Amino acid sequence: MDINQYQEAACATAIFPKDKSLMYLTLGVCGEAGEIAEKVKKHIRDNTSSQQLRESLILEIGDVMWYLANLADAIHVDMSWILIENIEKIQSRIKNLWML
């Protein structure tokens, strides 16, 4: 599955008030990202196995991706375009660092 196929599938499962989509989806991204941080914190505190952490993170990253896919859709942009733009931005930063 490519990222645009994922976005389409994620959006097909979206149930939330569309008139509040930007706020709802942004809060969802933040909440799920917080859950990632919480899993890592508990891993440090409880000294859980790396495999347990990995499994937890896979699920939480998936949740973040779901919200991001729907957020991208709410602003009418394909996820693949966002990824391309992001890599170009990062490559430009790296290039500028080497020029200093």
CSV table of C-alpha atoms in Angstrom, one decimal:
chain,number,residue,atom,x,y,z
A,1,MET,CA,0.0,0.0,0.0
A,2,ASP,CA,1.4,3.4,-0.9
A,3,ILE,CA,0.8,6.5,1.2
A,4,ASN,CA,-2.0,7.9,-1.0
A,5,GLN,CA,-3.8,4.5,-0.9
A,6,TYR,CA,-3.4,4.6,2.9
A,7,GLN,CA,-4.8,8.2,3.0
A,8,GLU,CA,-7.8,7.1,1.0
A,9,ALA,CA,-8.4,4.1,3.2
A,10,ALA,CA,-8.0,6.1,6.4
A,11,CYS,CA,-10.4,8.8,5.2
A,12,ALA,CA,-13.0,6.1,4.3
A,13,THR,CA,-13.0,5.1,8.0
A,14,ALA,CA,-13.3,8.7,9.3
A,15,ILE,CA,-16.2,9.5,11.6
A,16,PHE,CA,-16.0,12.9,13.2
A,17,PRO,CA,-17.8,16.3,12.8
A,18,LYS,CA,-16.6,17.6,9.5
A,19,ASP,CA,-17.4,21.2,10.4
A,20,LYS,CA,-14.7,20.9,13.2
A,21,SER,CA,-12.3,18.7,11.2
A,22,LEU,CA,-9.2,20.9,11.6
A,23,MET,CA,-9.5,21.2,15.3
A,24,TYR,CA,-10.6,17.6,15.9
A,25,LEU,CA,-7.8,16.1,13.8
A,26,THR,CA,-5.1,18.4,15.2
A,27,LEU,CA,-6.1,17.5,18.7
A,28,GLY,CA,-6.1,13.8,17.6
A,29,VAL,CA,-2.5,14.1,16.3
A,30,CYS,CA,-1.4,15.8,19.5
A,31,GLY,CA,-3.1,13.2,21.7
A,32,GLU,CA,-1.7,10.2,19.8
A,33,ALA,CA,1.8,11.8,19.8
A,34,GLY,CA,1.4,12.2,23.5
A,35,GLU,CA,0.6,8.5,23.8
A,36,ILE,CA,3.9,7.7,22.0
A,37,ALA,CA,5.8,9.8,24.6
A,38,GLU,CA,3.9,8.0,27.4
A,39,LYS,CA,4.8,4.6,26.0
A,40,VAL,CA,8.5,5.6,25.9
A,41,LYS,CA,8.3,7.1,29.4
A,42,LYS,CA,6.8,3.9,30.8
A,43,HIS,CA,9.4,1.8,29.0
A,44,ILE,CA,12.1,3.8,30.8
A,45,ARG,CA,10.3,3.6,34.2
A,46,ASP,CA,9.3,0.0,34.1
A,47,ASN,CA,12.2,-1.3,32.1
A,48,THR,CA,9.9,-3.2,29.7
A,49,SER,CA,11.3,-5.2,26.8
A,50,SER,CA,12.3,-3.5,23.6
A,51,GLN,CA,9.9,-5.8,21.8
A,52,GLN,CA,7.0,-4.6,24.0
A,53,LEU,CA,7.9,-1.0,23.3
A,54,ARG,CA,8.2,-1.7,19.6
A,55,GLU,CA,4.8,-3.3,19.4
A,56,SER,CA,3.2,-0.4,21.3
A,57,LEU,CA,4.9,2.2,19.2
A,58,ILE,CA,3.8,0.5,16.0
A,59,LEU,CA,0.2,0.9,17.1
A,60,GLU,CA,0.5,4.5,18.2
A,61,ILE,CA,2.4,5.5,15.1
A,62,GLY,CA,-0.4,4.0,13.1
A,63,ASP,CA,-2.9,6.2,15.0
A,64,VAL,CA,-0.8,9.3,14.4
A,65,MET,CA,-0.7,8.4,10.7
A,66,TRP,CA,-4.5,8.0,10.6
A,67,TYR,CA,-5.0,11.5,12.0
A,68,LEU,CA,-2.4,13.0,9.7
A,69,ALA,CA,-3.9,11.4,6.6
A,70,ASN,CA,-7.3,12.8,7.5
A,71,LEU,CA,-5.8,16.2,8.3
A,72,ALA,CA,-4.1,16.3,4.9
A,73,ASP,CA,-7.4,15.4,3.3
A,74,ALA,CA,-9.1,18.1,5.2
A,75,ILE,CA,-6.8,20.7,3.6
A,76,HIS,CA,-7.1,18.9,0.2
A,77,VAL,CA,-3.6,17.6,-0.2
A,78,ASP,CA,-2.2,14.2,-0.9
A,79,MET,CA,0.2,12.7,1.6
A,80,SER,CA,2.7,11.9,-1.1
A,81,TRP,CA,3.0,15.6,-1.9
A,82,ILE,CA,3.6,16.5,1.8
A,83,LEU,CA,6.3,13.8,2.0
A,84,ILE,CA,8.0,15.2,-1.1
A,85,GLU,CA,7.9,18.7,0.1
A,86,ASN,CA,9.2,17.7,3.5
A,87,ILE,CA,12.2,15.8,2.1
A,88,GLU,CA,13.0,18.8,-0.2
A,89,LYS,CA,12.9,21.1,2.8
A,90,ILE,CA,15.2,18.9,4.8
A,91,GLN,CA,17.6,18.5,2.0
A,92,SER,CA,17.7,22.2,1.5
A,93,ARG,CA,18.6,22.7,5.2
A,94,ILE,CA,21.4,20.1,5.0
A,95,LYS,CA,22.7,21.8,1.9
A,96,ASN,CA,22.7,25.2,3.7
A,97,LEU,CA,24.5,23.7,6.7
A,98,TRP,CA,27.3,22.5,4.5
A,99,MET,CA,27.6,26.0,2.9
A,100,LEU,CA,28.3,27.6,6.3
